[in-house]
mmCIF file of C-alpha atoms in Angstrom:
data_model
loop_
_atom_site.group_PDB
_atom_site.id
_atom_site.type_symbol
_atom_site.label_atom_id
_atom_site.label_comp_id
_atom_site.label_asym_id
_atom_site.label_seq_id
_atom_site.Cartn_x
_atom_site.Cartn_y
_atom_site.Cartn_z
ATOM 1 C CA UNK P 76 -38.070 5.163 79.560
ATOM 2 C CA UNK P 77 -34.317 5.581 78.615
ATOM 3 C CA UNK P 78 -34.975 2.399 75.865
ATOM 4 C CA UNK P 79 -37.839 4.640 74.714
ATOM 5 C CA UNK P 80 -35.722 7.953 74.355
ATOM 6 C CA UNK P 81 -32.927 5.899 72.875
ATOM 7 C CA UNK P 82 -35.633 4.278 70.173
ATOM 8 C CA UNK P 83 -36.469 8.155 69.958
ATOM 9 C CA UNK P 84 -33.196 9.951 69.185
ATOM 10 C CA UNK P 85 -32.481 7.240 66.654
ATOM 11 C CA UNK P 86 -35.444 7.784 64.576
ATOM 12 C CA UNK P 87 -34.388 11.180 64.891
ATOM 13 C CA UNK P 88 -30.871 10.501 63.979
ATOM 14 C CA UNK P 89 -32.043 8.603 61.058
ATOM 15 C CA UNK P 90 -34.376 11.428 59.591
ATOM 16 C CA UNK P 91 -31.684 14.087 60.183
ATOM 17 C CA UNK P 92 -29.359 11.703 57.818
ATOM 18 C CA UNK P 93 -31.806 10.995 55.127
ATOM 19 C CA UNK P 94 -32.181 15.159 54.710
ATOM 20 C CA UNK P 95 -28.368 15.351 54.968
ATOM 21 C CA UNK P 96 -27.625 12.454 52.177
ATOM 22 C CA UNK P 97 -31.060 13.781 50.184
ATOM 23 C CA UNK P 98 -29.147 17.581 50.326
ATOM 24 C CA UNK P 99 -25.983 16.252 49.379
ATOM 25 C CA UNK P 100 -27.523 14.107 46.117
ATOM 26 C CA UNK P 101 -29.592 17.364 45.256
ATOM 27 C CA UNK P 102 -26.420 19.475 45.384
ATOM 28 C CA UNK P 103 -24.554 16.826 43.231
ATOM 29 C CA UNK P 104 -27.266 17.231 41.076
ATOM 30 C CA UNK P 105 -27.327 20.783 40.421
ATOM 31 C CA UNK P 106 -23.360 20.796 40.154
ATOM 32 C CA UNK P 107 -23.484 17.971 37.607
ATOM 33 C CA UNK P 108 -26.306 19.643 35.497
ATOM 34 C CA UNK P 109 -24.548 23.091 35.620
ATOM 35 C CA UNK P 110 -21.152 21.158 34.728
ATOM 36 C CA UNK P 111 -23.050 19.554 31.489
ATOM 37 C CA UNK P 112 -25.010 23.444 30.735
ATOM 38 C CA UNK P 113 -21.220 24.588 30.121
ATOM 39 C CA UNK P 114 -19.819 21.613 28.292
ATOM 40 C CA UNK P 115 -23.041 21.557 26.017
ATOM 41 C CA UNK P 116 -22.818 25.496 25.946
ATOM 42 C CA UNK P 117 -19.026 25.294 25.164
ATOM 43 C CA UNK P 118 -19.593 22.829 22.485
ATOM 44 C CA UNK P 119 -22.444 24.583 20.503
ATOM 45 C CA UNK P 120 -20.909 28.417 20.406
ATOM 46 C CA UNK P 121 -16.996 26.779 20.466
ATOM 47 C CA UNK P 122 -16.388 30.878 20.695
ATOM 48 C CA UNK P 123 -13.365 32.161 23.439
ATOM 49 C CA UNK P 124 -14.296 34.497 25.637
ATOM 50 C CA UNK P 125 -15.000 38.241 24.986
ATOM 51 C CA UNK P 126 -12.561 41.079 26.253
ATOM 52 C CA UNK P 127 -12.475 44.782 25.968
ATOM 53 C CA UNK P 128 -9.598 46.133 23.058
ATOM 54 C CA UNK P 129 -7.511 48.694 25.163
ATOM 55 C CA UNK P 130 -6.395 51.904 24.235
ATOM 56 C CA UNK P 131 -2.910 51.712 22.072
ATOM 57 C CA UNK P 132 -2.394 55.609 20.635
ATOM 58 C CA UNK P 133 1.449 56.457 21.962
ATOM 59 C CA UNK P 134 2.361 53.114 23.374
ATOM 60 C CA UNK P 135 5.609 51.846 21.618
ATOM 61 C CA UNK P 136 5.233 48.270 19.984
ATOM 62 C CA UNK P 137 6.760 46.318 22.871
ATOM 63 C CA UNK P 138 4.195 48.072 25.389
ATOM 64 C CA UNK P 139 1.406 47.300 23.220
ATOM 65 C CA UNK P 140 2.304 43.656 22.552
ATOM 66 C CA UNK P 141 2.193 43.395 26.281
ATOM 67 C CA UNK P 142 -1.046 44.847 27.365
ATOM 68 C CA UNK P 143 -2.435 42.689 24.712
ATOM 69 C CA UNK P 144 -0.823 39.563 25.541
ATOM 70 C CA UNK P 145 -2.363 40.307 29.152
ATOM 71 C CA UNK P 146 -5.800 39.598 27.416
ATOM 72 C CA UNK P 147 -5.208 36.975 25.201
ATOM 73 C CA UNK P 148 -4.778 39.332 22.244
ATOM 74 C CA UNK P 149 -1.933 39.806 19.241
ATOM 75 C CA UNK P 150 -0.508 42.586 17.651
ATOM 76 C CA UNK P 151 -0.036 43.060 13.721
ATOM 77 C CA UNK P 152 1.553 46.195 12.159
ATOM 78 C CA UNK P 153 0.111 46.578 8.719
ATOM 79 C CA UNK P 154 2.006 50.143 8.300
ATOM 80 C CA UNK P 155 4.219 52.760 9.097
ATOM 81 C CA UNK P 156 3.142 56.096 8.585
ATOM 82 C CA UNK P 157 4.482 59.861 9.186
ATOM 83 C CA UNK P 158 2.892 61.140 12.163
ATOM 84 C CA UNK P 159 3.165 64.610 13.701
ATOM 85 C CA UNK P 160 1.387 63.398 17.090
ATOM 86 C CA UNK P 161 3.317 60.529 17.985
ATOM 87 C CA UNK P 162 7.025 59.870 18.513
ATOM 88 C CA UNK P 163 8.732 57.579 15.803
ATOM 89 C CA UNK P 164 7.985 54.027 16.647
ATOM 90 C CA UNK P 165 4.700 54.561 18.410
ATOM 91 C CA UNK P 166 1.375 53.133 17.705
ATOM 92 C CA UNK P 167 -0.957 55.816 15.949
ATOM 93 C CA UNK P 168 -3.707 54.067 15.475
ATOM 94 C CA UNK P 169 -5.748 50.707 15.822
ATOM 95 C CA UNK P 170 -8.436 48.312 13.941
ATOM 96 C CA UNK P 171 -10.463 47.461 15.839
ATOM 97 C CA UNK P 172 -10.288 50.674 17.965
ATOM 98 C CA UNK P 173 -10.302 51.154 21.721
ATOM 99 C CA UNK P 174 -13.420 49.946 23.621
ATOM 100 C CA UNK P 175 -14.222 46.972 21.078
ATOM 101 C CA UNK P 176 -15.472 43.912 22.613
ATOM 102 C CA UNK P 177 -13.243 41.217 20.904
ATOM 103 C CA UNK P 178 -13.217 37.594 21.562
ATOM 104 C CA UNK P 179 -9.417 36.415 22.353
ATOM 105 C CA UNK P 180 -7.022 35.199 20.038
ATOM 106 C CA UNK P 181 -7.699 38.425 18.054
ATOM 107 C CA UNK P 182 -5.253 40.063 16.133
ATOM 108 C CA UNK P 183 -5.130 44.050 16.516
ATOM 109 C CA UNK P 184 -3.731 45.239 13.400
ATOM 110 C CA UNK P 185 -2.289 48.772 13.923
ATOM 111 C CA UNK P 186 -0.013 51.880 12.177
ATOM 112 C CA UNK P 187 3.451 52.878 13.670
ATOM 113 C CA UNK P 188 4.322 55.833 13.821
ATOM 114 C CA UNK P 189 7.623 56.967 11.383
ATOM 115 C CA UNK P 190 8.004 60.499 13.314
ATOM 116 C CA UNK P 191 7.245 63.954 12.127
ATOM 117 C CA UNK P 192 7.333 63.984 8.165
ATOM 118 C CA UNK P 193 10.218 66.733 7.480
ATOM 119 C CA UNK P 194 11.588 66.253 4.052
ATOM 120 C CA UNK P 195 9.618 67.147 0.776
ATOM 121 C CA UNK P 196 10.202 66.163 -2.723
ATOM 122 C CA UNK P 197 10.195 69.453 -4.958
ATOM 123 C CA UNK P 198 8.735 70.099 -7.826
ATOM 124 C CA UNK P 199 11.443 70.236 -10.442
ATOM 125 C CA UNK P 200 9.223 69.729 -14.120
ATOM 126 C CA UNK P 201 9.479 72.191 -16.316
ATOM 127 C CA UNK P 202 13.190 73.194 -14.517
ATOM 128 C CA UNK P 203 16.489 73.195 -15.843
ATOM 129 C CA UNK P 204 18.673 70.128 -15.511
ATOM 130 C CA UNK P 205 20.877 72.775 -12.727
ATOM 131 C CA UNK P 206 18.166 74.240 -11.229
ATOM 132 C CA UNK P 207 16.778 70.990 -10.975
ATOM 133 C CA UNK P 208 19.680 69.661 -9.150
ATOM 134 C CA UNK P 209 20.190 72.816 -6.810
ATOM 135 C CA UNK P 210 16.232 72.430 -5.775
ATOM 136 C CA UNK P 211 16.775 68.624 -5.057
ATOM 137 C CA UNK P 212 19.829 69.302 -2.926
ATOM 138 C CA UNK P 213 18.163 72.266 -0.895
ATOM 139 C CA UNK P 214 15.361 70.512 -0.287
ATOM 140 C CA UNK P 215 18.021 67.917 1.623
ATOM 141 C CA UNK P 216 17.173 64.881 -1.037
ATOM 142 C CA UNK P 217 19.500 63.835 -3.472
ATOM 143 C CA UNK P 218 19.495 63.187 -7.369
ATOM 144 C CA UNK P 219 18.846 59.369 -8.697
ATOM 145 C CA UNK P 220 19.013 58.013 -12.010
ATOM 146 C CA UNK P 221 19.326 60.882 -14.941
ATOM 147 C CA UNK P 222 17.683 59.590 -18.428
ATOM 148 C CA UNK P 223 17.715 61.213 -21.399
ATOM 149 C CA UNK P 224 14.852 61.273 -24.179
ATOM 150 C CA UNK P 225 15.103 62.760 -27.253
ATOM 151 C CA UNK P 226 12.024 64.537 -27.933
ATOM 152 C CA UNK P 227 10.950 67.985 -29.900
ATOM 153 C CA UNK P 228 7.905 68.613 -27.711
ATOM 154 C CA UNK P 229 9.764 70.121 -24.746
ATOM 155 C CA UNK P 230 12.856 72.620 -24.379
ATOM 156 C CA UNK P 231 16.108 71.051 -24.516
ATOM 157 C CA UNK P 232 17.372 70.153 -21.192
ATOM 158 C CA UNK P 233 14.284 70.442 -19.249
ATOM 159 C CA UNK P 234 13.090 67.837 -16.826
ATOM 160 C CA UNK P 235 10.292 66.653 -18.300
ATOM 161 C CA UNK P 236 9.556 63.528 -15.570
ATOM 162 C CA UNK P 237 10.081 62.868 -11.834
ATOM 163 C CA UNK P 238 9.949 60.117 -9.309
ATOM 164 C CA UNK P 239 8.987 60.678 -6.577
ATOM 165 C CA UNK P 240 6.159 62.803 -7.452
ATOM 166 C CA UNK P 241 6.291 66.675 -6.070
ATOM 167 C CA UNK P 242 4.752 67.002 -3.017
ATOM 168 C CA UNK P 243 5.684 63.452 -1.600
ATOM 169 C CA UNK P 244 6.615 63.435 2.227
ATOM 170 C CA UNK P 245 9.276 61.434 3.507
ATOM 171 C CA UNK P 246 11.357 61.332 6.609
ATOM 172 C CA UNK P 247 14.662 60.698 5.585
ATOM 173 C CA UNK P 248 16.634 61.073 2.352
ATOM 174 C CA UNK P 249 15.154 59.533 -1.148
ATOM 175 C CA UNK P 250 16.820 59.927 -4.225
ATOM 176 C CA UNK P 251 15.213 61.946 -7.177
ATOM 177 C CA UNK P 252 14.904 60.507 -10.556
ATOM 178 C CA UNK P 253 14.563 62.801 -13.356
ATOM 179 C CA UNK P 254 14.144 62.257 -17.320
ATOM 180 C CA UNK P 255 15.753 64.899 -19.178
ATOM 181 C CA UNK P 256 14.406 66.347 -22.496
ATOM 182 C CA UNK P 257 17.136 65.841 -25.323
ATOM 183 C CA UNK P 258 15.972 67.640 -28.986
ATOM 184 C CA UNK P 259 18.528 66.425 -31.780
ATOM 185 C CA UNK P 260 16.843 66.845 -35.099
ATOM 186 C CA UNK P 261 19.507 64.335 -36.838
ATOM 187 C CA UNK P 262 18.876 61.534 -34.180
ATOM 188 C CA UNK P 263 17.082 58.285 -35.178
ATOM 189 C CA UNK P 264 15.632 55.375 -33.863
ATOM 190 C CA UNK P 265 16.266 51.990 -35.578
ATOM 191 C CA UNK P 266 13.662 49.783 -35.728
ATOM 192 C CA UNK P 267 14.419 46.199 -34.038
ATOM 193 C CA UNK P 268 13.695 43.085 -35.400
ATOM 194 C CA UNK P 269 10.417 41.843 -32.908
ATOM 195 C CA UNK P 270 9.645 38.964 -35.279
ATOM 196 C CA UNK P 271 8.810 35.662 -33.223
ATOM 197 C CA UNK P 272 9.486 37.640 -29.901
ATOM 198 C CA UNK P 273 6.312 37.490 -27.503
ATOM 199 C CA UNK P 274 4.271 40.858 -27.519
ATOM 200 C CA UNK P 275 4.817 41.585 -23.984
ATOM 201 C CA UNK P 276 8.995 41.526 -24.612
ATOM 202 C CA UNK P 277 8.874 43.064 -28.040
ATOM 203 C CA UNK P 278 6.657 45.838 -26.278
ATOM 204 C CA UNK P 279 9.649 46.304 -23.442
ATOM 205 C CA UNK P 280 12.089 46.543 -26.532
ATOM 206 C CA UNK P 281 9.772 49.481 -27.742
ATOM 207 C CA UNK P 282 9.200 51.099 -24.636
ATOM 208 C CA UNK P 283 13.206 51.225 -24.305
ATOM 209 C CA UNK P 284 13.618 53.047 -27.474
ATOM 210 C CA UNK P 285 11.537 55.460 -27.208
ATOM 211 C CA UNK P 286 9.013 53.845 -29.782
ATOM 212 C CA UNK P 287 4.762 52.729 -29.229
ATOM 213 C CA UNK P 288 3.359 50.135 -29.724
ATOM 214 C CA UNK P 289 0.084 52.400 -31.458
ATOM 215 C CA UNK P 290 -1.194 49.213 -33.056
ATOM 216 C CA UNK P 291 -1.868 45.710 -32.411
ATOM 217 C CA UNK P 292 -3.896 42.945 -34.389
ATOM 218 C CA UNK P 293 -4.510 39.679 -32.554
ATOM 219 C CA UNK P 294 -4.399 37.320 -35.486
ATOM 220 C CA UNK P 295 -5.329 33.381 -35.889
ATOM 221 C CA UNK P 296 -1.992 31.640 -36.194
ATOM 222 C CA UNK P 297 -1.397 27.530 -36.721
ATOM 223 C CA UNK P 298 2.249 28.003 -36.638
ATOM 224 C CA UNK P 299 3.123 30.696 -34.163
ATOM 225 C CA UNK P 300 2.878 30.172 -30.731
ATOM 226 C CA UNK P 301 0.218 32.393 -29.129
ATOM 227 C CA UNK P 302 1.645 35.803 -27.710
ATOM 228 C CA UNK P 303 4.505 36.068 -30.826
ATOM 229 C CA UNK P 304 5.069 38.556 -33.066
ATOM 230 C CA UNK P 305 4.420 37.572 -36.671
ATOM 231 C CA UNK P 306 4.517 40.608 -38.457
ATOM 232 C CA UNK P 307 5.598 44.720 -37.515
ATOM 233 C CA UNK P 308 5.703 47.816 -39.658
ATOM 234 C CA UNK P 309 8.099 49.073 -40.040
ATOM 235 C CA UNK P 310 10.415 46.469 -41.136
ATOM 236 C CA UNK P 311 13.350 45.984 -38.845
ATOM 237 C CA UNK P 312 16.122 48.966 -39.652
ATOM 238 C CA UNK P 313 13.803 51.264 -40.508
ATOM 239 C CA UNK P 314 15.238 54.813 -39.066
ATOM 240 C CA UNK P 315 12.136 56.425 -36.636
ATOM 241 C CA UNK P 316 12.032 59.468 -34.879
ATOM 242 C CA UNK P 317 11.690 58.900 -31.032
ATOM 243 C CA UNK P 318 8.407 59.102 -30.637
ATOM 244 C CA UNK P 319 6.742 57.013 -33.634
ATOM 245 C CA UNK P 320 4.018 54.012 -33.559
ATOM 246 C CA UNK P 321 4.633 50.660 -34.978
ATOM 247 C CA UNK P 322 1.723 48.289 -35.668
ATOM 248 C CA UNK P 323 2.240 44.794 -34.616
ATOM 249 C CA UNK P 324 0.337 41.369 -35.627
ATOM 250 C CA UNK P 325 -0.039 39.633 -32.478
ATOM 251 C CA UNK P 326 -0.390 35.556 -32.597
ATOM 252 C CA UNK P 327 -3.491 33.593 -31.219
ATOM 253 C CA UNK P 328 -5.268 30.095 -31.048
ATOM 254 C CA UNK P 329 -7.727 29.301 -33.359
ATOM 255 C CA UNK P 330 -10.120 28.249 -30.192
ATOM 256 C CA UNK P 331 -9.773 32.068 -28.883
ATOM 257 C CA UNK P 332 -10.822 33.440 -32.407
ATOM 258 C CA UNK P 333 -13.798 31.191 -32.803
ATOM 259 C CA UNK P 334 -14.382 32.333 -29.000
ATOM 260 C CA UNK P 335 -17.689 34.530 -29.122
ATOM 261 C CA UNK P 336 -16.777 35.718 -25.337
ATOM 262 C CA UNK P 337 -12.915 36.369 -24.390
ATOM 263 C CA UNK P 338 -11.401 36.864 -21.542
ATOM 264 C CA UNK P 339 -8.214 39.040 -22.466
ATOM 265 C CA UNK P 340 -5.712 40.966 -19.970
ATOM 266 C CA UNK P 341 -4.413 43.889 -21.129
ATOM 267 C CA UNK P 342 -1.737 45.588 -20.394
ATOM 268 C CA UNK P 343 -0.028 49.447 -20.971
ATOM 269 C CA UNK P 344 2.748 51.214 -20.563
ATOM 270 C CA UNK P 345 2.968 54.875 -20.583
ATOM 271 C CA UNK P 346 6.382 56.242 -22.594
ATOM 272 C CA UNK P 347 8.542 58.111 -20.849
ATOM 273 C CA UNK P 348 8.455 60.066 -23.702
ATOM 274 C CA UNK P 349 5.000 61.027 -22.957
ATOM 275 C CA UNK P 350 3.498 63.517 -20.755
ATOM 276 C CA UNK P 351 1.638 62.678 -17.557
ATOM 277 C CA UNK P 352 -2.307 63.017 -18.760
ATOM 278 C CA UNK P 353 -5.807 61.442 -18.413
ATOM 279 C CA UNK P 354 -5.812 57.939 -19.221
ATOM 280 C CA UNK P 355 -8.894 56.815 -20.541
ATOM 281 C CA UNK P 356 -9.332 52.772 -22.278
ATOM 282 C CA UNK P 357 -12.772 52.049 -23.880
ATOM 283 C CA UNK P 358 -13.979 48.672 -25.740
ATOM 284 C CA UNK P 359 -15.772 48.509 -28.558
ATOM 285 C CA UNK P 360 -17.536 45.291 -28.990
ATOM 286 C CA UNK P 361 -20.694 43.312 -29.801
ATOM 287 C CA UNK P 362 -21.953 44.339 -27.092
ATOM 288 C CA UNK P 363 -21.507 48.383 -28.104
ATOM 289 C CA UNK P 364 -19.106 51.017 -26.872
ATOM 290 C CA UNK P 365 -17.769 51.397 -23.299
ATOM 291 C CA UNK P 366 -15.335 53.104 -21.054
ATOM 292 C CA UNK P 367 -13.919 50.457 -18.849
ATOM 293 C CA UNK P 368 -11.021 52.502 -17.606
ATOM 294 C CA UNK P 369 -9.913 56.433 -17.014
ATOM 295 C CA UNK P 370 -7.622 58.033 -14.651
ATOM 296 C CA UNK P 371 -4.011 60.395 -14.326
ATOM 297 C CA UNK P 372 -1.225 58.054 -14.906
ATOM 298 C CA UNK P 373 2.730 58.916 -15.213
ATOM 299 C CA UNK P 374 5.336 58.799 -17.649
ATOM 300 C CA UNK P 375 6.489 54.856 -17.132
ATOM 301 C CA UNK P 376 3.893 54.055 -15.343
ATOM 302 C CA UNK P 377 1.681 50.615 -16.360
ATOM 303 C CA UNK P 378 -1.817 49.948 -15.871
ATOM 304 C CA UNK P 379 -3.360 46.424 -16.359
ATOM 305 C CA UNK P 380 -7.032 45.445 -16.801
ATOM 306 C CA UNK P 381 -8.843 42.217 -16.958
ATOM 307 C CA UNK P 382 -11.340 42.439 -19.361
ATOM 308 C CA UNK P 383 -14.102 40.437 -20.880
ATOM 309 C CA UNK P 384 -14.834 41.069 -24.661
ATOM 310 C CA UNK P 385 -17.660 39.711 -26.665
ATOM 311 C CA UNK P 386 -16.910 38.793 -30.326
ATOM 312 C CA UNK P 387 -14.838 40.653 -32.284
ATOM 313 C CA UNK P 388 -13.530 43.847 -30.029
ATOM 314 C CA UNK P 389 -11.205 47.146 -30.906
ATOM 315 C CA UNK P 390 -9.480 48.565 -27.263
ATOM 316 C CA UNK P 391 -8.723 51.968 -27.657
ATOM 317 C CA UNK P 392 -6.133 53.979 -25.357
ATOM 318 C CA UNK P 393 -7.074 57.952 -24.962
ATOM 319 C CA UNK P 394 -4.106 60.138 -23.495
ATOM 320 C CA UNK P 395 -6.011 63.376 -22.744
ATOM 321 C CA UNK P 396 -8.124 62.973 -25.571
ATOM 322 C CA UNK P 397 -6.211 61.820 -28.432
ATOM 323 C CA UNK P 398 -5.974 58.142 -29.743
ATOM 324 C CA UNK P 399 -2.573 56.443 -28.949
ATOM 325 C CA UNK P 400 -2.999 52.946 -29.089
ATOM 326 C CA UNK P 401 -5.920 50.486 -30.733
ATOM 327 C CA UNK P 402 -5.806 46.810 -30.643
ATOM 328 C CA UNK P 403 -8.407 44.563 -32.602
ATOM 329 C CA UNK P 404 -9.026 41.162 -31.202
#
């Protein structure tokens, strides 16, 4: 009997073993096909894992670098901004915002905060040169650069420019730069000698004169290089009043005048002896008559455009209306 039971329990023994090592090889199984599921998974997306952006409004910039850095996450201030919410050197506001669902290694790019704005530029056009100065000082900002222009179309003395503009918010002292209308009936301008200078220097010379550049031919040149002034009117020591156009003959390659499409970049500077106005630049091609450009611009201030004629093209510049400059290409 007892070799029977023993022949018994082992056969027992034995089954209880084969369902132990046939449980253990199924549960390597699983583990090893869940283990490859994530590699394969891991190799096909190759994306980090997603986390929630937190809440940054009012935290100051070491704060916020920490809660992100708790989540795999960087910090990028694009800009600092007046704020009358948050305290100078806090975070006002966030891209992407709170509550995003991110994936780490994502850079928050957010605004700090400058403070309350408290100091605002004046308005001092139209003023006298004192007044002018005794609204800049009040006003806790102090005057810049004075330059004169001598002009008939405003009263003498009389700010006729300003930067910054009125109305401009800043927290702590700018200076004020102001132009300064000059009328001398007896003062001239003499004409310089722009002759082999390239446009965009002889234009500069102009522009610090007083003088514009109303007119400018793009002409086929073998022995200029391309950009230089081969011929002006007036002739160098001519006397101008402040204020007067010269046409200018403007050098280019014989491969750009056999061109029937151009790619040209054009560039234009406002005088200071100008008033601020609507801008407005058309093109008048092969292709007909557009407007390719209009909005306010400032005394000294330059605009550039990128433009695409087609055959032979005239670019007109508008200052509220009237004709100031025409190039023919």
């Amino acid at each position: 009997m007892s070799i029977r039971r023993d022949r018994i329990n082992r056969k027992r023994n034995s089954r209880v073993l084969g369902l132990v090592i046939v449980s253990l090889f199924a549960v390597a199984a699983i583990l090893i096909l869940y283990s490859i599921i994530v590699v394969v998974r891991s190799f096909s997306t190759g994306a980090a894992p997603e986390v929630t952006v937190p809440n940054l409004a009012g935290l100051t910039v070491e704060e916020a670098e920490r809660k992100l850095n708790e989540l795999n996450l960087g910090l990028n201030i694009v800009e600092n901004a007046p704020s009358d919410k948050y305290p100078a050197g806090a975070i006002v506001s966030q891209v992407p915002i709170a509550g995003a669902v991110v994936r780490e290694n994502k850079q928050v790019q957010a605004v700090r905060s400058l403070g309350k704005p408290s100091l605002n530029v004046p308005k001092v056009i139209g003023l006298s040169f004192d007044n002018a100065q005794r609204k800049i000082a009040e006003a806790g900002l102090t005057l810049g650069v004075v330059q004169k222009i001598h002009t008939k179309k405003f009263p003498r003395g009389s700010v006729i420019t300003q930067v910054p503009d009125p109305e401009k918010v800043f927290t702590s002292p700018v200076k004020v730069d102001v132009t300064i209308a000059f009328a001398d009936g007896d003062y001239k301008v003499t004409m310089p000698d722009l002759l082999g200078k390239n446009f965009r220097t002889a234009e500069n010379m102009l522009y610090n004169l007083n003088l514009l550049a109303s007119r400018i031919t793009y002409q086929m040149s073998t022995i200029a290089a391309v950009g230089e002034v081969i011929s002006q009117k007036p002739e160098a020591g001519a006397a101008l009043a402040p204020g007067s156009g010269v046409e200018l003959v403007v050098a280019i390659s014989s491969d750009m005048s056999k061109a029937t499409a151009q790619d040209f970049r054009f560039t234009f500077r406002l005088p200071s002896g100008l008033p601020a106005g609507e801008l407005r630049l058309e093109i008048d091609d092969d292709l007909g008559r557009q407007e390719i450009y209009k909005d306010t611009v400032a005394p000294g201030e330059t605009i550039e455009q990128q433009l695409r004629v087609q055959g032979r093209a005239k670019i007109r510049v508008y200052l509220d209306g009237s004709l100031i400059r025409e190039d023919k290409i």
